[in-house]
Coordinates of C-alpha atoms and ligand atoms in Angstrom, one line a residue:
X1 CA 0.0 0.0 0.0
X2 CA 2.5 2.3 0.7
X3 CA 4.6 2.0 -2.2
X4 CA 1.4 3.0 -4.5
X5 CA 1.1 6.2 -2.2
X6 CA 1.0 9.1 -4.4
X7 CA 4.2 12.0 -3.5
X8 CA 3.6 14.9 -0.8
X9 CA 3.9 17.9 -2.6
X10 CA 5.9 21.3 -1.2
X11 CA 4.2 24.3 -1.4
X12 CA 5.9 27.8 -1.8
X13 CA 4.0 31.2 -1.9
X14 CA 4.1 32.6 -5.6
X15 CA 5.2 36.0 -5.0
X16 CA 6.3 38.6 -8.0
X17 CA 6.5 35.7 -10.6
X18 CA 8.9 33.4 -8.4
X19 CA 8.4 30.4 -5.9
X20 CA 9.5 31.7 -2.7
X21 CA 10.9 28.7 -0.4
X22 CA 9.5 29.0 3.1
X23 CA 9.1 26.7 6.1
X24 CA 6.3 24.6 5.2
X25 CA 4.6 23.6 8.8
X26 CA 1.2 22.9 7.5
X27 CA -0.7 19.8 5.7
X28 CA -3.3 19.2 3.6
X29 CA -4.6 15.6 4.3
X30 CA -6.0 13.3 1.3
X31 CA -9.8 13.6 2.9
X32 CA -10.1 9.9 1.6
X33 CA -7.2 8.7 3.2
X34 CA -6.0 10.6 5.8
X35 CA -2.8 8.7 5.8
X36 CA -1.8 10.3 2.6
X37 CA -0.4 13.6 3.4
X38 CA -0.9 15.4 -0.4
X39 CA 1.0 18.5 0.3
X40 CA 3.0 20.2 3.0
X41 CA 2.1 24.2 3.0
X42 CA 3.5 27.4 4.2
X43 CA 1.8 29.5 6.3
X44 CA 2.1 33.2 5.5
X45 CA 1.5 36.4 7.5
X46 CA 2.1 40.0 6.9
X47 CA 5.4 40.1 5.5
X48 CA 4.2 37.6 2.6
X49 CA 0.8 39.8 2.2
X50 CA 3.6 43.2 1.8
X51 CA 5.7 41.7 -0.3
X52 CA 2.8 40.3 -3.1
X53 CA 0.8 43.5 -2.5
X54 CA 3.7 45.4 -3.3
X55 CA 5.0 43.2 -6.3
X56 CA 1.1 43.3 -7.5
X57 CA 1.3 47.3 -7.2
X58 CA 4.8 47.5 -9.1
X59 CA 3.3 44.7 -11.7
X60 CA 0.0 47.0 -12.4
X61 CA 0.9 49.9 -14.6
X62 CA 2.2 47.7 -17.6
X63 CA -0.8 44.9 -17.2
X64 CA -3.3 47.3 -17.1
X65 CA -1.5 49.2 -20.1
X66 CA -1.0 46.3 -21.8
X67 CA -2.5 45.4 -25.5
X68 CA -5.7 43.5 -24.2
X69 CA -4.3 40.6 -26.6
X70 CA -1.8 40.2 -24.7
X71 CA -4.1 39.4 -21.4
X72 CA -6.5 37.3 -23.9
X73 CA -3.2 35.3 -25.1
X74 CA -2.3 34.7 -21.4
X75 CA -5.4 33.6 -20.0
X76 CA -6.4 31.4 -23.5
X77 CA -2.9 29.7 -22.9
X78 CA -4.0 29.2 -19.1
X79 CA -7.4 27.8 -20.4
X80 CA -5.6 25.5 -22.8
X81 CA -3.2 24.4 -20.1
X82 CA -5.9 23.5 -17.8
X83 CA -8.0 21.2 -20.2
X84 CA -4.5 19.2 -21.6
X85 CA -4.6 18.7 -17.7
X86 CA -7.9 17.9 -16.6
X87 CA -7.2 14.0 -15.8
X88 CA -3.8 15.2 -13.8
X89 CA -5.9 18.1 -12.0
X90 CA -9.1 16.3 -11.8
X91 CA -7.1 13.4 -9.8
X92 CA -5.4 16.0 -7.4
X93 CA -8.2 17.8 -6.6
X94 CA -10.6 14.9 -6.2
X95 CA -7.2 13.8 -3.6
X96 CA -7.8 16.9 -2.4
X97 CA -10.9 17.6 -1.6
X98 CA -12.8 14.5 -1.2
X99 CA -15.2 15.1 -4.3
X100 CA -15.5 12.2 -7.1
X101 CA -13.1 11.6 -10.1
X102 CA -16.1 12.7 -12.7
X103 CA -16.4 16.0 -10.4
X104 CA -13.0 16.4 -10.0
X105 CA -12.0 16.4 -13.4
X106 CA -15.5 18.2 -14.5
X107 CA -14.4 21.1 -12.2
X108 CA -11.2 21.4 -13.9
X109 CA -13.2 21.6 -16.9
X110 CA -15.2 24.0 -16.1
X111 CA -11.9 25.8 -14.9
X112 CA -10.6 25.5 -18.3
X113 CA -13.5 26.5 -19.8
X114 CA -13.7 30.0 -17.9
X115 CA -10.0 31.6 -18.6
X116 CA -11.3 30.7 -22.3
X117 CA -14.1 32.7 -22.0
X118 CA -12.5 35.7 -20.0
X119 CA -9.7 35.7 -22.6
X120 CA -12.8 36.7 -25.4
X121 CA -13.8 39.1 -22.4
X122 CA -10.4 40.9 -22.3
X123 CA -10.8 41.7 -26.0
X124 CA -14.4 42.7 -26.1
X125 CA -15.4 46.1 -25.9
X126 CA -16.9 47.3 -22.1
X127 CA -17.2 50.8 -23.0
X128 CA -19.5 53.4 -24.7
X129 CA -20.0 56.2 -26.5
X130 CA -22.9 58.6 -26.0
X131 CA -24.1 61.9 -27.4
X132 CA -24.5 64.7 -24.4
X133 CA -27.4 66.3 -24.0
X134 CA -25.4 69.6 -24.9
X135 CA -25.2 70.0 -28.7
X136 CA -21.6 69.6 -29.7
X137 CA -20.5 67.9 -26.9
X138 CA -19.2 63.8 -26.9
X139 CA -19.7 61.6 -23.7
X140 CA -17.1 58.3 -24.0
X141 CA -17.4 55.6 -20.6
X142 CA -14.4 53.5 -20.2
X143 CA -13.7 50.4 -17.7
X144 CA -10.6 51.1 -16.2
X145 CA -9.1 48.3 -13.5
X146 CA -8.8 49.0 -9.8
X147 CA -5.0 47.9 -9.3
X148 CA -4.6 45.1 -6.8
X149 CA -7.2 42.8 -6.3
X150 CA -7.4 40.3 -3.2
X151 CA -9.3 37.1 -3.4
X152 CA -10.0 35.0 -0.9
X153 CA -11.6 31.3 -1.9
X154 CA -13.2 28.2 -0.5
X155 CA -12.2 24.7 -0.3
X156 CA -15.2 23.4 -2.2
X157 CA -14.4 24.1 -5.8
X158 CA -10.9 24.5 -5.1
X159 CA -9.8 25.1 -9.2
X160 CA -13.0 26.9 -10.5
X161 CA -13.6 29.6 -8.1
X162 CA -9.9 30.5 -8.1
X163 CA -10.8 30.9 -11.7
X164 CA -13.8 32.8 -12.0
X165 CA -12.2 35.6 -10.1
X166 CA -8.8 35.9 -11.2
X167 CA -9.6 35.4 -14.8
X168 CA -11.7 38.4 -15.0
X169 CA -9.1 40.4 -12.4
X170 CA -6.6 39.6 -15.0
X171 CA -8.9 40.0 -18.1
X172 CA -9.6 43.6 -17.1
X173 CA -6.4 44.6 -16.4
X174 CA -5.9 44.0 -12.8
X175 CA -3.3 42.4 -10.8
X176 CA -3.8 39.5 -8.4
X177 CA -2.6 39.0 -4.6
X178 CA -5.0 35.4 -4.3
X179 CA -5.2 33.4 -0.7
X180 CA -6.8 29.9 -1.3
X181 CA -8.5 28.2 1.4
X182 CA -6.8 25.9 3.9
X183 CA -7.8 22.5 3.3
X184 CA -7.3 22.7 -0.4
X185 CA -4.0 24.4 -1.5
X186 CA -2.5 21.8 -4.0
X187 CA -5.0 22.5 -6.5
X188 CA -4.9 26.3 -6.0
X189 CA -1.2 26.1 -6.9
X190 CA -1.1 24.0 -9.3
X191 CA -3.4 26.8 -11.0
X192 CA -0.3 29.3 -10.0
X193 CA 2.1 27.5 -12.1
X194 CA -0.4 27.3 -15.3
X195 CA -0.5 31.0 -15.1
X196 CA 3.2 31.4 -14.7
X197 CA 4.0 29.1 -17.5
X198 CA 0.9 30.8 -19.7
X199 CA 3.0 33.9 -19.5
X200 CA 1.5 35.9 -16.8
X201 CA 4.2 38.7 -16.6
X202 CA 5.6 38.2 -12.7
X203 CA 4.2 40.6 -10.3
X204 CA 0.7 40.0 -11.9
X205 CA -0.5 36.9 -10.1
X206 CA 0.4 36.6 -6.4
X207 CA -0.8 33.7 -4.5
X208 CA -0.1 33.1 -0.7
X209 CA -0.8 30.3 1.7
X210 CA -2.0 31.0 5.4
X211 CA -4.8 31.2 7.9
X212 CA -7.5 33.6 8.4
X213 CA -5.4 36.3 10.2
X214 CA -3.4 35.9 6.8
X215 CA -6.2 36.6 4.8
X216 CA -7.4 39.5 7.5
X217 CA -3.8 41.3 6.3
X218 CA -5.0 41.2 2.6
X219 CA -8.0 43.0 3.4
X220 CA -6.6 45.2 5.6
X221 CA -4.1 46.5 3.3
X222 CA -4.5 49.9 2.0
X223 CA -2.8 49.0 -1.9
X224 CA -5.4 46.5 -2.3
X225 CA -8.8 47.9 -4.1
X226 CA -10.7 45.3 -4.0
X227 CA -11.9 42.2 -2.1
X228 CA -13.9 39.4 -3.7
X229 CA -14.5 37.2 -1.0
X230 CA -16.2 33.3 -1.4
X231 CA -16.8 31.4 2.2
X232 CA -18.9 31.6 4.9
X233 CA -21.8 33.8 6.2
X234 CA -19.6 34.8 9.3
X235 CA -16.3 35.3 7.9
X236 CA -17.9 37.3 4.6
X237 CA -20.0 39.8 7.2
X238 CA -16.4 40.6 8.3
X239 CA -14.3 40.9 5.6
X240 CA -17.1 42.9 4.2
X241 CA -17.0 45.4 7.4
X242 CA -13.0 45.9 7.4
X243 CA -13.3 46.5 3.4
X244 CA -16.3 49.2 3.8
X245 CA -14.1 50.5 6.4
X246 CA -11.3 51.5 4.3
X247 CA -13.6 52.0 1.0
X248 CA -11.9 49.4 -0.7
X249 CA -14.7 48.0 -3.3
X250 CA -15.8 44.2 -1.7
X251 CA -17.8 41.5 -3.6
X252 CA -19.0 39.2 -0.9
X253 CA -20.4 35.0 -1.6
X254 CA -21.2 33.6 1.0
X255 CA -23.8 30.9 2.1
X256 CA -27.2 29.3 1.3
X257 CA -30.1 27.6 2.8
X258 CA -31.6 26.7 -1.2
X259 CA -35.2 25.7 -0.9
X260 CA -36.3 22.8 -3.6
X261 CA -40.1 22.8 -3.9
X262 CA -41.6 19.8 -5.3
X263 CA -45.6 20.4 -6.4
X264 CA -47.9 17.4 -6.8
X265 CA -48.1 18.0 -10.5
X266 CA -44.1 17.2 -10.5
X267 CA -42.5 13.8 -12.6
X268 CA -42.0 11.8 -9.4
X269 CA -38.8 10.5 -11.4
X270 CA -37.5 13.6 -12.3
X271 CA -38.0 15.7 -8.7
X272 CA -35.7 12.7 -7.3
X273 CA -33.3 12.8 -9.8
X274 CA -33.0 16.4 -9.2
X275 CA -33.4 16.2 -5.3
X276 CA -30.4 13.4 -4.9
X277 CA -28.4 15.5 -7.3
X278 CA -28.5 19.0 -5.7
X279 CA -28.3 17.5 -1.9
X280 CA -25.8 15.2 -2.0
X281 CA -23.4 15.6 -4.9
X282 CA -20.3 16.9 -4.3
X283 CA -21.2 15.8 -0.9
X284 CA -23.6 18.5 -0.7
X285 CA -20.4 21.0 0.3
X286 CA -21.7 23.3 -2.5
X287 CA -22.9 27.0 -1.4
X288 CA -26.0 25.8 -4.2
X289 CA -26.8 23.0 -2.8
X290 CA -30.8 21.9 -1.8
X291 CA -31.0 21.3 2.0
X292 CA -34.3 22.8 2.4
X293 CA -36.4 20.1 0.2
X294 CA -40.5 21.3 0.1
X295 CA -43.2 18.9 -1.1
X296 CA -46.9 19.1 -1.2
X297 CA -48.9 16.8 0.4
X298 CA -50.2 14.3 -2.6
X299 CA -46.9 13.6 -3.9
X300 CA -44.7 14.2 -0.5
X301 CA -45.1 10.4 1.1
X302 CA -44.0 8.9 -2.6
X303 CA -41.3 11.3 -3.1
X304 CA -40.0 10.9 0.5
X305 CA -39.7 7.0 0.2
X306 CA -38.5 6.9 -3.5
X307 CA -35.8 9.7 -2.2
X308 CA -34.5 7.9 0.5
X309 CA -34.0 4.7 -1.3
X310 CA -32.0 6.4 -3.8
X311 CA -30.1 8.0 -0.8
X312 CA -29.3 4.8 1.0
X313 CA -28.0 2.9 -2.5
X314 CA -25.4 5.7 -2.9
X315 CA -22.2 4.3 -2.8
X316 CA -20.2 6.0 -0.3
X317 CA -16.4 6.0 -0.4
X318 CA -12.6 7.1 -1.4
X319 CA -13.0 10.0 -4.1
X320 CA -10.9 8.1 -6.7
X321 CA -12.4 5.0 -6.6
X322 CA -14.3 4.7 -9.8
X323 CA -17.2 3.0 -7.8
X324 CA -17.4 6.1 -5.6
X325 CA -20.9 8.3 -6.1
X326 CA -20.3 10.2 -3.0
X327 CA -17.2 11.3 -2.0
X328 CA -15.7 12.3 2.3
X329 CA -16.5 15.7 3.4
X330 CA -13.3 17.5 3.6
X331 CA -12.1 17.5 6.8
X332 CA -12.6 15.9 10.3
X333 CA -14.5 19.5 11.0
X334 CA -16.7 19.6 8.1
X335 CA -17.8 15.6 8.6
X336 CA -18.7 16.5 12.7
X337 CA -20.7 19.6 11.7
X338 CA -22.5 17.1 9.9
X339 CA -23.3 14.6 12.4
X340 CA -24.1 17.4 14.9
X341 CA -27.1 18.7 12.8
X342 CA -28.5 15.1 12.1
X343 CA -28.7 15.5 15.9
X344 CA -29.7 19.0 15.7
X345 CA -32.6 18.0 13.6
X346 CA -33.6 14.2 15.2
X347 CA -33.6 16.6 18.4
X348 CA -35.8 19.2 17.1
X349 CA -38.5 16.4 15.9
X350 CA -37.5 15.3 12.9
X351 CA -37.6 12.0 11.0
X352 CA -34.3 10.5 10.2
X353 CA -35.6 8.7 7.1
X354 CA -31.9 7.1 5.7
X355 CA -27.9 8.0 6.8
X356 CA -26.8 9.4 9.4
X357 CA -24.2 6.8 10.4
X358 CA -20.8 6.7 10.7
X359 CA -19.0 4.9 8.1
X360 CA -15.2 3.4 8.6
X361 CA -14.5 2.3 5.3
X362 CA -10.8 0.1 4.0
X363 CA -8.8 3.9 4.6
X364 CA -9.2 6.1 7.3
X365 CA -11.1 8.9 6.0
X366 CA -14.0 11.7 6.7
X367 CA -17.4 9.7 5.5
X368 CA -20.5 10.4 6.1
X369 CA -23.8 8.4 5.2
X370 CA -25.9 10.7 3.5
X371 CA -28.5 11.5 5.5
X372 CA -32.9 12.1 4.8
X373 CA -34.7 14.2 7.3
X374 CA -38.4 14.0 7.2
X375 CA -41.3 16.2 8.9
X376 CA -39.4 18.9 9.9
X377 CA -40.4 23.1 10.4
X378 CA -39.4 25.6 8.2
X379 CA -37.8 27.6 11.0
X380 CA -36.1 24.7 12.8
X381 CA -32.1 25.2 13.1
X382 CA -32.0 22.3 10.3
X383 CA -33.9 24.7 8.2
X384 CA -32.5 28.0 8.9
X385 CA -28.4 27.8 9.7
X386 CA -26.4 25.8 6.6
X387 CA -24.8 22.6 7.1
X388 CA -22.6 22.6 4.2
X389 CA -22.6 18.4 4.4
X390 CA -24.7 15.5 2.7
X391 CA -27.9 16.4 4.9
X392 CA -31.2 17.6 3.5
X393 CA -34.5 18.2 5.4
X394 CA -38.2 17.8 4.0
X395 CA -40.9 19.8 4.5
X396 CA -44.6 19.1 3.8
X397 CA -46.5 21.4 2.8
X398 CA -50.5 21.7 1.6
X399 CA -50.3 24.6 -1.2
X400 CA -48.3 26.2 -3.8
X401 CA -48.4 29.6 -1.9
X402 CA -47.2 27.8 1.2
X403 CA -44.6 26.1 -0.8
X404 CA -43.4 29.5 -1.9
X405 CA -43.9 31.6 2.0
X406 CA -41.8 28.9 3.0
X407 CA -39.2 28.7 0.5
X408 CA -38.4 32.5 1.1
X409 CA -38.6 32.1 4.8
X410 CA -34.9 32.8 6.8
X411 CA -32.1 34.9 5.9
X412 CA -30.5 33.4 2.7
X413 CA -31.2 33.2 -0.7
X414 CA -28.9 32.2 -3.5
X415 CA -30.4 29.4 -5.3
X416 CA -34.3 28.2 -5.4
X417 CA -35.5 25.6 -7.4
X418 CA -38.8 23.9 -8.2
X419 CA -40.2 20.8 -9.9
X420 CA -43.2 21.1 -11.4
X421 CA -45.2 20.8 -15.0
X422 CA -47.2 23.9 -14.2
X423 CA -46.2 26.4 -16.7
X424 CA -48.2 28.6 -14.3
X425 CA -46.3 27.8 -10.8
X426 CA -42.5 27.5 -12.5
X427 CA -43.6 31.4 -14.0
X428 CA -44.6 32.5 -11.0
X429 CA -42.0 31.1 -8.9
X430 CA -39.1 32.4 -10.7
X431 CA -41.3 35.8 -10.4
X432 CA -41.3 35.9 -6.5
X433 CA -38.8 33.7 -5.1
X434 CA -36.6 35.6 -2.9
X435 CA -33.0 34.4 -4.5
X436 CA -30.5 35.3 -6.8
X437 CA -30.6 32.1 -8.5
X438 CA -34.2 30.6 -9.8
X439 CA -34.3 27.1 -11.2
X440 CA -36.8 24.6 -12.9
X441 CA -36.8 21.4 -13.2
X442 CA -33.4 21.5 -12.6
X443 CA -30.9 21.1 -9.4
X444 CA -30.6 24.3 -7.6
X445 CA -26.8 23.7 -8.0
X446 CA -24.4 23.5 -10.7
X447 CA -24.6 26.7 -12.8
X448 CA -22.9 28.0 -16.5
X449 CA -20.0 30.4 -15.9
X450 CA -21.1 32.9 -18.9
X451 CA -23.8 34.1 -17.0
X452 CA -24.2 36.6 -13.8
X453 CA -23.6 34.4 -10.2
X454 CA -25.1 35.5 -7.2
X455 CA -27.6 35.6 -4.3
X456 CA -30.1 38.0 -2.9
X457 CA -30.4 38.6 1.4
X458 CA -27.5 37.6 3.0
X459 CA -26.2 35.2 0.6
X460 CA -24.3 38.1 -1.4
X461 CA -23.3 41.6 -1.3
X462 CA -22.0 43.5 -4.1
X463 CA -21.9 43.1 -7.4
X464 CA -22.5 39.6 -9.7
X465 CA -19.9 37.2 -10.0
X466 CA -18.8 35.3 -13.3
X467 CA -20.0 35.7 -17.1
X468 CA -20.7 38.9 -18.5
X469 CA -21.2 40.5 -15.3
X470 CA -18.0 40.2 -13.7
X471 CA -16.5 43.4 -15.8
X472 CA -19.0 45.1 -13.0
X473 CA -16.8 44.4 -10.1
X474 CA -13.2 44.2 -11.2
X475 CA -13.6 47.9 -13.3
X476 CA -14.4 51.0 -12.1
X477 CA -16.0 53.8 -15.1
X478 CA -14.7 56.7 -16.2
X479 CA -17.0 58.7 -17.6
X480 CA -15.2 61.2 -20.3
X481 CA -17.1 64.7 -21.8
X482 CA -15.4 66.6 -24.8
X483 CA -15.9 69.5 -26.9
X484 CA -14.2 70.4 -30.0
Ligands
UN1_501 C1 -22.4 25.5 -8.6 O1 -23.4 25.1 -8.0 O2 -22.1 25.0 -9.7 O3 -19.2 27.9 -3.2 C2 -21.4 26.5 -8.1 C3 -20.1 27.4 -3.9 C4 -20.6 28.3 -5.0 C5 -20.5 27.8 -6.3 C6 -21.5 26.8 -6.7 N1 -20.0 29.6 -4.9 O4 -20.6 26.3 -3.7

């Protein structure tokens, strides 16, 4: 066994276009197979933070000035870089973080698939020209980048949300001081060196390893613009205070609570496929994922039963086994929070229908049985606080309208979905659902990256991520009047 284990990498912090050697206390653990130690990690503080905010600053003038193709030829190269790769990048993230093979590598994908599309951004045209209202005089808007950008991202799409905002920061002209989250830093730099060997000009893409207090000194620094910010509730509320603080410009994502509504009229079939889908893949650690699960009284009792089957059948177990549906959560932290709202939610009242227990599979590793809650109030903890694990809770409810007074109940709302044949009900829905995100017939997770990314209540603040809307964040306008 230990012959076939797969080499601990050794980090370094990419500051100003070089690897810079440091101590490397820290490990990322193989959430499959804690025994296999997949990288050993710096741990920055303020002087790394100085030093990339500084090498960002001194790198800005030339990127920003630079002939847009020359950002589009970088971040196409990066693109291509990343797709030749997917199997090898797949494989280390699915390591990583505990997610399956096919959503490893369909991340990376999606990775890939994103610098292609900012490089078309960087060359397309983001400003306008207008006639004044004075005769005579010429109105122009430009986009102009901020300067340094910090971006702080979560362990639970450890390649593509890297991606989705540095490829815009750079597309637009930006440079990049990036902090990746703890458990997953392996994948986040093996996304440094594609950008270094796709030509990003040093200086333009900083990326650091540390804790929060590390991250705390990116957001506190007064060369850094901007803050784009992916994680949790908690931690976003503050980074958004210290950023308003200082006026630097801050794009907060933070968590969910995504209500699935299933109506009576619904394809029995099709509401499962969808329910098992947005709960529990990715083993339901996706800020999209359907926890709060709302069905109507004539089909709830079916769709319960044929749910939970489906549930206990999923096959459990190390991410890169190709028999693997569902992979650990991952970390030790992640897998308790877990268990402790299957307790949360048994305590409350509710039904524990499937899951639940835990697993010790051939390698020590963070598993949790997917776990059905049945009967449960909407403003229960299990509905209300996010979990972030392979844990859903039903609801049953008599009409439509309650369907949809409980699906905008609590402080979240970033994704909403429904399953239904009702022209009438799916209209309406994606009318008055309170989220940022409306889906039908679909899984509330797993969205395109050409299109605008983002919640409503306290599941966002600022502008839209991703797609066509990101040039709203990582530009500010100029608005230019001339006479002649
Ligand atoms: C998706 O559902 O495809 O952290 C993406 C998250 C989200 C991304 C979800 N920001 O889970």
């Amino acid at each position: 066994m230990a012959a076939d284990m797969p080499v601990t990498l050794t980090l370094s912090h990419y500051i100003n276009g070089a690897r810079v050697a440091a101590e490397a206390p820290g490990e990322s653990l193989n959430p499959s197979n804690t025994a296999d130690v997949v990288a050993r990690v710096p741990r920055g503080g303020r002087a790394e933070v100085d030093a990339a905010v500084a090498a960002a600053k001194a790198a800005f003038p030339a990127w920003a000035d630079a002939s847009p193709e020359l950002r589009s030829d970088v971040l196409d190269r990066a693109g291509s870089l990343i797709l030749e790769r997917r199997e090898d990048l797949g494989r280390l993230l699915s390591r990583e973080e505990g997610k399956t093979l096919p959503e490893g590598v369909g991340e990376t994908v999606r990775a890939g698939r994103i610098f292609k599309y900012f490089a078309g951004e960087a060359l397309r045209r983001h400003g306008q020209n207008l006639d004044s209202v004075r005769p005579g005089v010429e109105i122009q808007t430009y986009r102009q980048p901020l300067g340094v950008v910090g971006l702080i991202t979560p362990w639970n799409f450890p390649i593509a949300i890297p991606a989705w905002k540095s490829a815009p920061a750079l597309a637009f002209g930006n440079t990049v001081v990036i902090k990746p989250a703890g458990p997953t830093p392996a994948t986040a730099a093996a996304l440094a060196d594609i950008l270094f060997e796709a030509g990003a000009p040093a200086g333009v893409f900083n990326m650091l390893f540390g804790d929060g207090k590390m991250g705390g000194a990116i957001v506190d620094h007064a060369d850094v613009e901007a803050i784009s910010f992916t994680g949790s509730q908690t931690v976003g509320a503050a980074v958004g205070r210290a950023a308003v603080a200082r006026q630097a410009r801050v794009q907060l994502e933070m968590g969910g609570k995504n209500p699935l509504v299933v109506l009576d009229d619904a394809d029995l079939d099709r509401a499962v496929t969808i329910a098992l889908d947005g709960s529990f893949f990715a083993t339901g650690q996706r800020c999209t994922a359907s926890s709060r699960i709302i069905v109507q009284d004539a089909i709830h009792d079916r769709f319960v039963a044929a749910l939970a089957e489906k549930v206990a059948a999923l096959r459990v177990g190390d991410a890169l086994d190709p028999q693997t549906q569902m992979g650990p959560a991952v970390s030790e932290e992640q897998m308790e929070q877990s268990y402790r709202y299957i307790e949360i939610a048994t305590g409350e009242g509710g039904r524990l229908v499937t899951g639940g227990e835990r697993l010790s599979l051939a390698t020590p590793g963070w598993y949790v049985q997917p776990a059905l809650i049945a009967d449960t109030a909407p403003d229960w903890r299990i509905n209300t606080e996010e979990v972030f694990g392979p844990v859903a809770a039903t609801v049953r409810v008599k009409t439509y309208e309650e369907a949809l007074a409980v699906a905008n109940a609590g402080e979240f709302g970033l994704s909403a979905g429904i399953v239904t044949t009702s022209l009438k009900h799916a209209r309406d829905f994606q009318r008055r659902v309170q989220a940022g995100m409306v889906m039908v017939n679909l899984p509330t997770a797993g969205v395109d990256y050409h299109v605008p990314f983002g919640g409503s209540r306290r599941s966002s603040y600022g502008q839209r991520e991703q797609g066509y809307a990101a040039v709203d964040f990582f530009t500010q306008t100029k608005t230019a009047y001339s006479w002649s």
